[in-house]
mmCIF file with all atom_site columns, C-alpha atoms in Angstrom:
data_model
loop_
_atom_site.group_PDB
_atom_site.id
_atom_site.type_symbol
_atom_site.label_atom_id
_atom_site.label_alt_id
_atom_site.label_comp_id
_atom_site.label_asym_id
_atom_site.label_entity_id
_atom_site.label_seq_id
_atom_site.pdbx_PDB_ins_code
_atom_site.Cartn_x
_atom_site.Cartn_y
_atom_site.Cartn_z
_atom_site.occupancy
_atom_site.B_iso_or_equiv
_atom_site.pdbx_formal_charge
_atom_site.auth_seq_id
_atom_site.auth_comp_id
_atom_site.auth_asym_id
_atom_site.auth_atom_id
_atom_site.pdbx_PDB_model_num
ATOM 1   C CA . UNK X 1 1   ? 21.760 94.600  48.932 1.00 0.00 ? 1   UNK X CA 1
ATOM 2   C CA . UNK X 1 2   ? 19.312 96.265  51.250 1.00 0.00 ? 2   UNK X CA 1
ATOM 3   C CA . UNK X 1 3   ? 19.090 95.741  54.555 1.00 0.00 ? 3   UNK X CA 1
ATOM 4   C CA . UNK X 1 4   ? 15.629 95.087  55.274 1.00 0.00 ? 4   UNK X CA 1
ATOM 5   C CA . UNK X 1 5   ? 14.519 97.709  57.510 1.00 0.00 ? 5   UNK X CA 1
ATOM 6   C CA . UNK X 1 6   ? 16.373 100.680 55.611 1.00 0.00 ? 6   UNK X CA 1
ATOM 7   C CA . UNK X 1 7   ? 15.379 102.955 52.559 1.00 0.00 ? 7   UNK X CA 1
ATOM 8   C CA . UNK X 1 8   ? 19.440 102.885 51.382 1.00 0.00 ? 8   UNK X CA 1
ATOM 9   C CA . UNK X 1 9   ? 21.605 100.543 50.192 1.00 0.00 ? 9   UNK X CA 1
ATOM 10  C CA . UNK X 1 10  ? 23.553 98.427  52.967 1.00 0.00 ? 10  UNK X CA 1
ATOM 11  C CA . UNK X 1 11  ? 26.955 100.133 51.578 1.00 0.00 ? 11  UNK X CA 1
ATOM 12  C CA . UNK X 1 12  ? 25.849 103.479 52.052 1.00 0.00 ? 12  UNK X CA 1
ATOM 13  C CA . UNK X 1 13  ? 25.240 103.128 55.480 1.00 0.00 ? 13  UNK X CA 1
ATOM 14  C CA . UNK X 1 14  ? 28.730 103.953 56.611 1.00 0.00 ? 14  UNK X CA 1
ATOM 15  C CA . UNK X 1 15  ? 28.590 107.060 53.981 1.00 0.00 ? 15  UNK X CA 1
ATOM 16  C CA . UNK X 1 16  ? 25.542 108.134 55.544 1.00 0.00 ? 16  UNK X CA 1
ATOM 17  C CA . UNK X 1 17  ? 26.854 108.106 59.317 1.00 0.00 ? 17  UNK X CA 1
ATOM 18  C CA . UNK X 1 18  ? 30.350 109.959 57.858 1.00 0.00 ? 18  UNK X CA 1
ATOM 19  C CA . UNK X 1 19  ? 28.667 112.256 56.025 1.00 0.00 ? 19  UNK X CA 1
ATOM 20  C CA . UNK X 1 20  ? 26.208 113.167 59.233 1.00 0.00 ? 20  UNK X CA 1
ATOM 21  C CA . UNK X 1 21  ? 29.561 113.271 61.311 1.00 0.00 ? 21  UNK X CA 1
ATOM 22  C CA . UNK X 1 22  ? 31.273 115.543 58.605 1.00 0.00 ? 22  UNK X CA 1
ATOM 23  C CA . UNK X 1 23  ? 28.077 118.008 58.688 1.00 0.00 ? 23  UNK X CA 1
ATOM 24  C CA . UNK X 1 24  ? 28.050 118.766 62.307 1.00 0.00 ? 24  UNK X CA 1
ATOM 25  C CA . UNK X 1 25  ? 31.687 118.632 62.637 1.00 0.00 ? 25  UNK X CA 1
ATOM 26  C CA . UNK X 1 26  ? 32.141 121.529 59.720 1.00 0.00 ? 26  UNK X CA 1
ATOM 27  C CA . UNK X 1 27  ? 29.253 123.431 61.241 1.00 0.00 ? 27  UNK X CA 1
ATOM 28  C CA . UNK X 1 28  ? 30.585 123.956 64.476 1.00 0.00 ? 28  UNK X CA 1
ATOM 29  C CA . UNK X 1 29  ? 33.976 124.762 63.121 1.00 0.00 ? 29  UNK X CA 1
ATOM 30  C CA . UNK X 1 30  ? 32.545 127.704 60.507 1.00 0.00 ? 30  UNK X CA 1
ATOM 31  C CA . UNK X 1 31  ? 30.678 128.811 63.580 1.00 0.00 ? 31  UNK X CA 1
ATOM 32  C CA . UNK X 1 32  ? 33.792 128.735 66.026 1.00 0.00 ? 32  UNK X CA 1
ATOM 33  C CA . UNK X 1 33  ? 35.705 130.539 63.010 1.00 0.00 ? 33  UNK X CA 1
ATOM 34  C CA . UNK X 1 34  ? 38.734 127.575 62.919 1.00 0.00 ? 34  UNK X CA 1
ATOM 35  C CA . UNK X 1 35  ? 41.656 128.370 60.567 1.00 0.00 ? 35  UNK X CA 1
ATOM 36  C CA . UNK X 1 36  ? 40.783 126.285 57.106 1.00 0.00 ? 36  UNK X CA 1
ATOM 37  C CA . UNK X 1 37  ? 43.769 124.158 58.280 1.00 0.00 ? 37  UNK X CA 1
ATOM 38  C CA . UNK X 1 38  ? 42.498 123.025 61.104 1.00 0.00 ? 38  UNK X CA 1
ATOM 39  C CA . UNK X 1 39  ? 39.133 122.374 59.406 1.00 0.00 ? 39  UNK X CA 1
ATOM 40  C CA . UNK X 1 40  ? 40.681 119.838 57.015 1.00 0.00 ? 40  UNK X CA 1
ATOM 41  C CA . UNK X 1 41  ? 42.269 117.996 59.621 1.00 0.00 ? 41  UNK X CA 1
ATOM 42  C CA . UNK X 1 42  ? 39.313 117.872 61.639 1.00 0.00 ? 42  UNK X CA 1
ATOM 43  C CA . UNK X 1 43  ? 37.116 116.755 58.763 1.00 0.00 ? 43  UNK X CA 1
ATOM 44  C CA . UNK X 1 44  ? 39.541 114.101 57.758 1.00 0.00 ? 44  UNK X CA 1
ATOM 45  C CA . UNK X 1 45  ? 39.599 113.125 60.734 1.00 0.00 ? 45  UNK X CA 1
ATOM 46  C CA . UNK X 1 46  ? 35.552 112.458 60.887 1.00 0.00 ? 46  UNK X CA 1
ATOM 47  C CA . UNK X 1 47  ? 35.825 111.184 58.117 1.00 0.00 ? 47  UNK X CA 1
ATOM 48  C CA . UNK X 1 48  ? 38.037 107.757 59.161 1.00 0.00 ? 48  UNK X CA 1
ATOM 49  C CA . UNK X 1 49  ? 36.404 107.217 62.416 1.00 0.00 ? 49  UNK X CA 1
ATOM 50  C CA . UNK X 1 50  ? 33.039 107.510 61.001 1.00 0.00 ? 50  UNK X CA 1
ATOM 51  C CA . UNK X 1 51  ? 32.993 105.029 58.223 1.00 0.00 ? 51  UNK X CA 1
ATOM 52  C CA . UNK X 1 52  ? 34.802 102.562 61.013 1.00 0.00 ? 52  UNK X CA 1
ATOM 53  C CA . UNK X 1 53  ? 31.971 103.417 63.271 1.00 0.00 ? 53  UNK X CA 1
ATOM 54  C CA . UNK X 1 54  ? 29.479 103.092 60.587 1.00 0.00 ? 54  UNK X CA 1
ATOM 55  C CA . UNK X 1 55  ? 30.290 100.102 59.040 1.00 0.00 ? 55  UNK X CA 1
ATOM 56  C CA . UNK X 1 56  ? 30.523 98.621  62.227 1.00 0.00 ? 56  UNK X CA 1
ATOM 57  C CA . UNK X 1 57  ? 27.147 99.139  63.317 1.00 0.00 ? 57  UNK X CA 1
ATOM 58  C CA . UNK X 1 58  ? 25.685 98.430  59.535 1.00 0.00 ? 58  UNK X CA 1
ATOM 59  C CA . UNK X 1 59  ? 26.886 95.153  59.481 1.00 0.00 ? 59  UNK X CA 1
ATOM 60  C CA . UNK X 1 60  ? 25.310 94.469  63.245 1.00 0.00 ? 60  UNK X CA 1
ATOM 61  C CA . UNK X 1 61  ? 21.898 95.835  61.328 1.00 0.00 ? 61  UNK X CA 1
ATOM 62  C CA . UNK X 1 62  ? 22.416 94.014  58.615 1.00 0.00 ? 62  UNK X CA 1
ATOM 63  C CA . UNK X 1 63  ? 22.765 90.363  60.067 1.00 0.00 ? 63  UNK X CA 1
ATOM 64  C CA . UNK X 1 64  ? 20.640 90.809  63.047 1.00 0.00 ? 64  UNK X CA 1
ATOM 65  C CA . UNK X 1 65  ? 17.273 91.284  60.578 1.00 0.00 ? 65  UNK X CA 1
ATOM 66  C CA . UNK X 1 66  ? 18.848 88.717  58.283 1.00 0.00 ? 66  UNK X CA 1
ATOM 67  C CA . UNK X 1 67  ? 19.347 85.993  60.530 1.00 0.00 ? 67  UNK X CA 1
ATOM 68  C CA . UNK X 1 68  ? 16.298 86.709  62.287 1.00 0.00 ? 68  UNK X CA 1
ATOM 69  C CA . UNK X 1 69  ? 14.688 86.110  58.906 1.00 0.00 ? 69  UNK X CA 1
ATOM 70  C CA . UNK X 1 70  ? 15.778 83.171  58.181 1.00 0.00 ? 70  UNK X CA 1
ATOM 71  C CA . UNK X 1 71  ? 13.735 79.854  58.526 1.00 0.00 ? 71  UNK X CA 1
ATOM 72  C CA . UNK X 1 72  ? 14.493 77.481  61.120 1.00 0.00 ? 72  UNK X CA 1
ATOM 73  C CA . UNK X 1 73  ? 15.379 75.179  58.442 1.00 0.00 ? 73  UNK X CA 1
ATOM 74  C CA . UNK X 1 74  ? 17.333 75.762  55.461 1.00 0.00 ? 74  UNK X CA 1
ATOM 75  C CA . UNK X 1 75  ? 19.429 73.120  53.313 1.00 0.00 ? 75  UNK X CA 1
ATOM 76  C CA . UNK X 1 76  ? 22.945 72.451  53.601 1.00 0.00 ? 76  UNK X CA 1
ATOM 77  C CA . UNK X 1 77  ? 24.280 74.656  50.783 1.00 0.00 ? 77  UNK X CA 1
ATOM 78  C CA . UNK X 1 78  ? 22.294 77.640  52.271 1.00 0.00 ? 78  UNK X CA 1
ATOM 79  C CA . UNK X 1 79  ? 24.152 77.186  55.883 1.00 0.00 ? 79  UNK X CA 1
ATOM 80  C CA . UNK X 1 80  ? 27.215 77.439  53.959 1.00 0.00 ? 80  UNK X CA 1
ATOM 81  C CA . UNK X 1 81  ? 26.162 80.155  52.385 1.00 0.00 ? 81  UNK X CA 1
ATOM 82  C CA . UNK X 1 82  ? 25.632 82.099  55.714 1.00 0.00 ? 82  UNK X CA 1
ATOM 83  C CA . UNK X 1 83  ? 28.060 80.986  57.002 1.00 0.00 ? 83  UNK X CA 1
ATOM 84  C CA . UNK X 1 84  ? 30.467 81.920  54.665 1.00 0.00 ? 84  UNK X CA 1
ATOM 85  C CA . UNK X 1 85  ? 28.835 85.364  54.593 1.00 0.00 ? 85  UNK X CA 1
ATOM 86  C CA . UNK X 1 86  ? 29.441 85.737  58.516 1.00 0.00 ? 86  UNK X CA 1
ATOM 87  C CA . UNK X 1 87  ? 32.962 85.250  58.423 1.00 0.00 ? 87  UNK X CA 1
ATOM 88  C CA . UNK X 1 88  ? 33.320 87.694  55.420 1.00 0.00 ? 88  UNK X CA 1
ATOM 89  C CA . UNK X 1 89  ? 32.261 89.900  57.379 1.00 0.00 ? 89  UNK X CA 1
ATOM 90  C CA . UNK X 1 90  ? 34.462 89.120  60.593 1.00 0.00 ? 90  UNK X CA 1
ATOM 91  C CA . UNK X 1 91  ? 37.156 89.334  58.428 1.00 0.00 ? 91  UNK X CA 1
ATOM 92  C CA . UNK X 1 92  ? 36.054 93.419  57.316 1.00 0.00 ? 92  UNK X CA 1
ATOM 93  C CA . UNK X 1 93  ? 35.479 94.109  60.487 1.00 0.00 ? 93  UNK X CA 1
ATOM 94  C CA . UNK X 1 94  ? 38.581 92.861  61.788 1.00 0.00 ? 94  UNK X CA 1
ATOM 95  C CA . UNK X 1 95  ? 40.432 94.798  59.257 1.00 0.00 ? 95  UNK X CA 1
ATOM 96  C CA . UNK X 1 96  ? 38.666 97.849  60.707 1.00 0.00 ? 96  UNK X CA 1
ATOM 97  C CA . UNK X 1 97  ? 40.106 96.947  64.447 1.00 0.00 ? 97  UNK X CA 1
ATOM 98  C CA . UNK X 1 98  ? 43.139 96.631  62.709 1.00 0.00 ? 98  UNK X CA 1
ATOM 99  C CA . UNK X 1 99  ? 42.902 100.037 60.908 1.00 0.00 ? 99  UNK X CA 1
ATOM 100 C CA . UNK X 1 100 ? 42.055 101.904 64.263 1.00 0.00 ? 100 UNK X CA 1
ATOM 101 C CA . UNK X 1 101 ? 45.095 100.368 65.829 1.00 0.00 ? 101 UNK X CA 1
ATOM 102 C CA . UNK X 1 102 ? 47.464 101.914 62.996 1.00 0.00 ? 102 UNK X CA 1
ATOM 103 C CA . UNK X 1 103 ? 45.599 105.431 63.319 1.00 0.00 ? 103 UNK X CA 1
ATOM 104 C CA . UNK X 1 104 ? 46.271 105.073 66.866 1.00 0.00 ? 104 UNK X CA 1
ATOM 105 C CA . UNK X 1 105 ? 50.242 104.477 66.386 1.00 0.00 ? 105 UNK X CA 1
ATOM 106 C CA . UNK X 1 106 ? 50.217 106.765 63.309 1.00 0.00 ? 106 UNK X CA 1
ATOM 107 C CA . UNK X 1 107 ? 48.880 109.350 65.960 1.00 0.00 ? 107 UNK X CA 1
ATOM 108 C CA . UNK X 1 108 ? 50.958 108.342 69.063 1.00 0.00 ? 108 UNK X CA 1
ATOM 109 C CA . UNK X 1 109 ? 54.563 108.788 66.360 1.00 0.00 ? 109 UNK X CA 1
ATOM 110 C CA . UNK X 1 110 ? 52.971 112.100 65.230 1.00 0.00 ? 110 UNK X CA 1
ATOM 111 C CA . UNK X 1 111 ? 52.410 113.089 69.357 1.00 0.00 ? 111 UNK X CA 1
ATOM 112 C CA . UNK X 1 112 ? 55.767 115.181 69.361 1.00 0.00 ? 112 UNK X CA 1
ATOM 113 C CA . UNK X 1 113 ? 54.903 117.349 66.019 1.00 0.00 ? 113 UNK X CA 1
ATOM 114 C CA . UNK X 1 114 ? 51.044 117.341 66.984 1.00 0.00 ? 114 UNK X CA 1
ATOM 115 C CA . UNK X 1 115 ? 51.778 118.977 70.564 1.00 0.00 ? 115 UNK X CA 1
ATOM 116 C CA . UNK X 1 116 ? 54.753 121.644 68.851 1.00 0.00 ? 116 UNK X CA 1
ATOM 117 C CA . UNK X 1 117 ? 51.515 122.690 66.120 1.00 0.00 ? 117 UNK X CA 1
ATOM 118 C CA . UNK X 1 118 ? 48.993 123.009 69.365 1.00 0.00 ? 118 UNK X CA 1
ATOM 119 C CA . UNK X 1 119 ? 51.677 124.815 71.079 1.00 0.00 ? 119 UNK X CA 1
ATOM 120 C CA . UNK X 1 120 ? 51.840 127.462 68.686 1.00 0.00 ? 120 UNK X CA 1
ATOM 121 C CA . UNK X 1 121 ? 47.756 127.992 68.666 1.00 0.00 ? 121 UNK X CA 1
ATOM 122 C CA . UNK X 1 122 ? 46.747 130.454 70.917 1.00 0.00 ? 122 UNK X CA 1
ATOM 123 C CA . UNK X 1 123 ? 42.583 130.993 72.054 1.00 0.00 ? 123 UNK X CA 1
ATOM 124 C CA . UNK X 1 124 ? 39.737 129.262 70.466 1.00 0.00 ? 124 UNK X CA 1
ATOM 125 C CA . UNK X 1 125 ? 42.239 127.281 67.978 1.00 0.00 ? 125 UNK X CA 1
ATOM 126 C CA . UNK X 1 126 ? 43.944 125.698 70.620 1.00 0.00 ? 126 UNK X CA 1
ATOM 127 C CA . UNK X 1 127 ? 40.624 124.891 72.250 1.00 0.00 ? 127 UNK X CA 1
ATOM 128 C CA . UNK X 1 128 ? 39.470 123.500 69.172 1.00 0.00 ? 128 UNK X CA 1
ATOM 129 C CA . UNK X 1 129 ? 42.493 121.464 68.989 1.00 0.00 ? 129 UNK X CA 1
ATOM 130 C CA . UNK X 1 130 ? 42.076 120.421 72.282 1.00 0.00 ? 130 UNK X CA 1
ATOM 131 C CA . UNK X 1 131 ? 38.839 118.984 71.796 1.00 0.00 ? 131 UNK X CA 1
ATOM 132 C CA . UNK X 1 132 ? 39.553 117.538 68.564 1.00 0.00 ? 132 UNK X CA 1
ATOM 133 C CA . UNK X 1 133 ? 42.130 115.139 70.184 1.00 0.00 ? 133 UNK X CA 1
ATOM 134 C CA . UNK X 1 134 ? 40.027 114.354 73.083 1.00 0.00 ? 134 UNK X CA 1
ATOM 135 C CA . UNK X 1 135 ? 36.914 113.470 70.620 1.00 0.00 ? 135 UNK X CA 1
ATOM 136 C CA . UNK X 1 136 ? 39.176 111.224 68.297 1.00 0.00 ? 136 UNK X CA 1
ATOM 137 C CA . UNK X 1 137 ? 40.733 109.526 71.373 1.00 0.00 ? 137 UNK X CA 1
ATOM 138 C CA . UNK X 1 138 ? 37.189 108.869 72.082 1.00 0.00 ? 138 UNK X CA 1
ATOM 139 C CA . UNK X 1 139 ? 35.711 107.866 68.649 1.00 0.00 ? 139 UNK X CA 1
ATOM 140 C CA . UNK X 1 140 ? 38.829 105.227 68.639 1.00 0.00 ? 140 UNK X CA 1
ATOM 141 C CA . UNK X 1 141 ? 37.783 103.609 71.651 1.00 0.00 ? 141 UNK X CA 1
ATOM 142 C CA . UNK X 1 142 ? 34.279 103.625 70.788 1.00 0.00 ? 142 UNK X CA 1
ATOM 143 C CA . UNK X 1 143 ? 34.490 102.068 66.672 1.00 0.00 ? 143 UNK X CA 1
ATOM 144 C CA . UNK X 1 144 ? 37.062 99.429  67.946 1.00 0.00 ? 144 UNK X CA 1
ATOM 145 C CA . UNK X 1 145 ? 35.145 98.472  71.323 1.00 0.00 ? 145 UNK X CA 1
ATOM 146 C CA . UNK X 1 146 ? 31.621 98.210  68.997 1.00 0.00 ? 146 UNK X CA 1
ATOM 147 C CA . UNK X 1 147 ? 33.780 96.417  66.172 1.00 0.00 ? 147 UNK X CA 1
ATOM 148 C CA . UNK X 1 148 ? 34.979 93.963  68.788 1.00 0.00 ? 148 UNK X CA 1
ATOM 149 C CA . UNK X 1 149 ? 31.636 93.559  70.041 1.00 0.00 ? 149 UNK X CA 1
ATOM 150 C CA . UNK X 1 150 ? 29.628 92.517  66.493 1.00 0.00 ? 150 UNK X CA 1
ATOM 151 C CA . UNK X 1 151 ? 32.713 90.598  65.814 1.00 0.00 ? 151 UNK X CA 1
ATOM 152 C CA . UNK X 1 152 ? 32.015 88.480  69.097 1.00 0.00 ? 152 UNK X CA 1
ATOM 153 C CA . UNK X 1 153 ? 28.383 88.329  67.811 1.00 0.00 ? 153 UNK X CA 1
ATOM 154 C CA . UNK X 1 154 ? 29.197 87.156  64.466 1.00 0.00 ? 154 UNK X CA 1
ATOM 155 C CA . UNK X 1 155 ? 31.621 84.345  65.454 1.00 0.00 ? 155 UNK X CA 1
ATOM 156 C CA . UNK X 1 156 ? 28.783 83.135  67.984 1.00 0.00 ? 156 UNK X CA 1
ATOM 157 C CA . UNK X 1 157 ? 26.310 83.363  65.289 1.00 0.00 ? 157 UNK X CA 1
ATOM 158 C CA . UNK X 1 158 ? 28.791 81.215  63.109 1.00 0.00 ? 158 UNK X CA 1
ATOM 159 C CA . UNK X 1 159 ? 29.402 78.515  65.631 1.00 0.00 ? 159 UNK X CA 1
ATOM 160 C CA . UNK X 1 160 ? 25.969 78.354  66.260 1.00 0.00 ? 160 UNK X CA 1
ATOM 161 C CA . UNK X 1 161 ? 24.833 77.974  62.726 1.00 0.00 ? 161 UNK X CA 1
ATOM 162 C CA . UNK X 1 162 ? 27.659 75.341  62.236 1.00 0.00 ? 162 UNK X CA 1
ATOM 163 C CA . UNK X 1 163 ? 26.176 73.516  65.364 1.00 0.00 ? 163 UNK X CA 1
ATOM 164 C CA . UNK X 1 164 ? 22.723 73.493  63.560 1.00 0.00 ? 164 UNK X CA 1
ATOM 165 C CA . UNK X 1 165 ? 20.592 76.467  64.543 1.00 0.00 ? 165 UNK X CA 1
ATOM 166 C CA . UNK X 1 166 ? 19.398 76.631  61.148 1.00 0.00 ? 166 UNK X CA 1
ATOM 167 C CA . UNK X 1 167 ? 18.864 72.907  60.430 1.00 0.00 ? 167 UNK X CA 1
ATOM 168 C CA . UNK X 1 168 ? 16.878 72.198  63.437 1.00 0.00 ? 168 UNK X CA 1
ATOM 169 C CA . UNK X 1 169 ? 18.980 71.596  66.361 1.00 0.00 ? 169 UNK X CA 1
ATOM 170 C CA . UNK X 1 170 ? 16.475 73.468  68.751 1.00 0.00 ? 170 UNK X CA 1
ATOM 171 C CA . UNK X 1 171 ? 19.318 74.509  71.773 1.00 0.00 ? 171 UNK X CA 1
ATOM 172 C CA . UNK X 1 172 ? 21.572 75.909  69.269 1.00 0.00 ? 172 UNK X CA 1
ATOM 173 C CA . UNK X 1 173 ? 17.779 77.515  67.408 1.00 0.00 ? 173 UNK X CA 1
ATOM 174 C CA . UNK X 1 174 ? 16.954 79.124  70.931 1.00 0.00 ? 174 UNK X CA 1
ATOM 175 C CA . UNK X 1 175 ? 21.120 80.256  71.671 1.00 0.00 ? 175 UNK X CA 1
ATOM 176 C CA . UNK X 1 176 ? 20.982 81.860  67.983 1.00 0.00 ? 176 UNK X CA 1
ATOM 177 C CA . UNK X 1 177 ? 17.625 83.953  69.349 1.00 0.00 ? 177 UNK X CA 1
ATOM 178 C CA . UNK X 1 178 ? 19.675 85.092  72.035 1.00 0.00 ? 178 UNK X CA 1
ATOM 179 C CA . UNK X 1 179 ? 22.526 86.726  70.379 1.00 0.00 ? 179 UNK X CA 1
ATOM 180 C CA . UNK X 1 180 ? 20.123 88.467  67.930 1.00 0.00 ? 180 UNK X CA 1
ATOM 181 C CA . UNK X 1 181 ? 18.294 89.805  71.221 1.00 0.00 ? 181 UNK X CA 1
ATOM 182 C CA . UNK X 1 182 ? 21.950 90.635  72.201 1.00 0.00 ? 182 UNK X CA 1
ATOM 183 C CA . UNK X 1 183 ? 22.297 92.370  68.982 1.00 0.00 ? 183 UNK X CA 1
ATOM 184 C CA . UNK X 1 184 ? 18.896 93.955  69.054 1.00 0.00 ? 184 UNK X CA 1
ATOM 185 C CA . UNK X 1 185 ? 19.645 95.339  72.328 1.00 0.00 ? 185 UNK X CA 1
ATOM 186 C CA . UNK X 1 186 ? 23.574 96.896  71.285 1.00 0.00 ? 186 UNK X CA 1
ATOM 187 C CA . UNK X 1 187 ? 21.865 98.580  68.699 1.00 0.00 ? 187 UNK X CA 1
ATOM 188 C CA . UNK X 1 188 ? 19.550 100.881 71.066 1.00 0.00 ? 188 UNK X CA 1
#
């Protein structure tokens, strides 16, 4: 499926933002002159956090134009539908919290071996190590704090669907609106 607003496939989308990641990241390291070692790591590295990242804020994309297309009345089968859709997705996305939290304590066991390897780099590889760490502690943070967040949105969106936002129950209609403006505004 497409989302609506984008030229590329809703499954690329998290592709797209890795790759992006993956081009700065191996620009600045062929301009810094990094071992090739120290390159792959780094560019594996992108590559995880993006795709959590990206996915992440696809999904928020994705169901923030498609609920806001929806008509304020649809049948029965069609709530379930969404519905069921929604919670699909909470269920990825929680997967992806999940995932960061096992990078993290893959990362915190491999501390000891990771600080003896930095040790032993000496100028602009250490740097470069340096900031690597300090980035990925940061792109951690950041995928599972905006995972967390369109998983609140999603779970509101179900309950509020349940409750009859899209069978015309007008509170629930309006409190629906809201979270998409919620949405709307996480995404700038």
């Amino acid at each position: 499926p497409r989302a609506p607003c984008s030229p590329l496939p809703l499954h690329t989308m998290p592709g797209v933002m890795k790759l992006s990641v993956l081009c700065a990241l191996s620009a600045l390291l062929v301009a810094d002159g990094v071992s090739a070692g120290l390159r792959r790591t780094a560019m594996s590295m992108a590559a995880q956090k993006g795709e959590v990242a990206g996915e992440s804020k696809a999904a928020e994309q994705f169901f923030r134009e498609f609920l806001g297309a929806l008509p304020k009345n649809v049948t029965k089968a069609k709530q379930e539908a969404v519905v069921a859709s929604l919670e699909a997705e909470v269920g990825r996305l929680a997967e992806n919290v999940k995932k960061i939290k096992e990078m993290e304590k893959t990362e915190a066991a491999h501390k000891h071996d990771h600080d003896g390897v930095k040790d032993s780099l000496k100028g602009k590889d250490k740097a470069m190590m340096e900031n690597m760490d300090a980035w990925s502690e940061r792109m951690n943070e950041k995928a599972k704090v905006g995972a967390m967040n369109v998983i609140s949105k999603l779970k509101n969106a179900i309950h509020l669907v349940k409750k009859g936002a899209l069978s015309g129950n007008k509170d629930a209609s309006d409190r629906l609106d809201d979270v998409l403006k919620h949405m709307t505004a996480m995404a700038r």
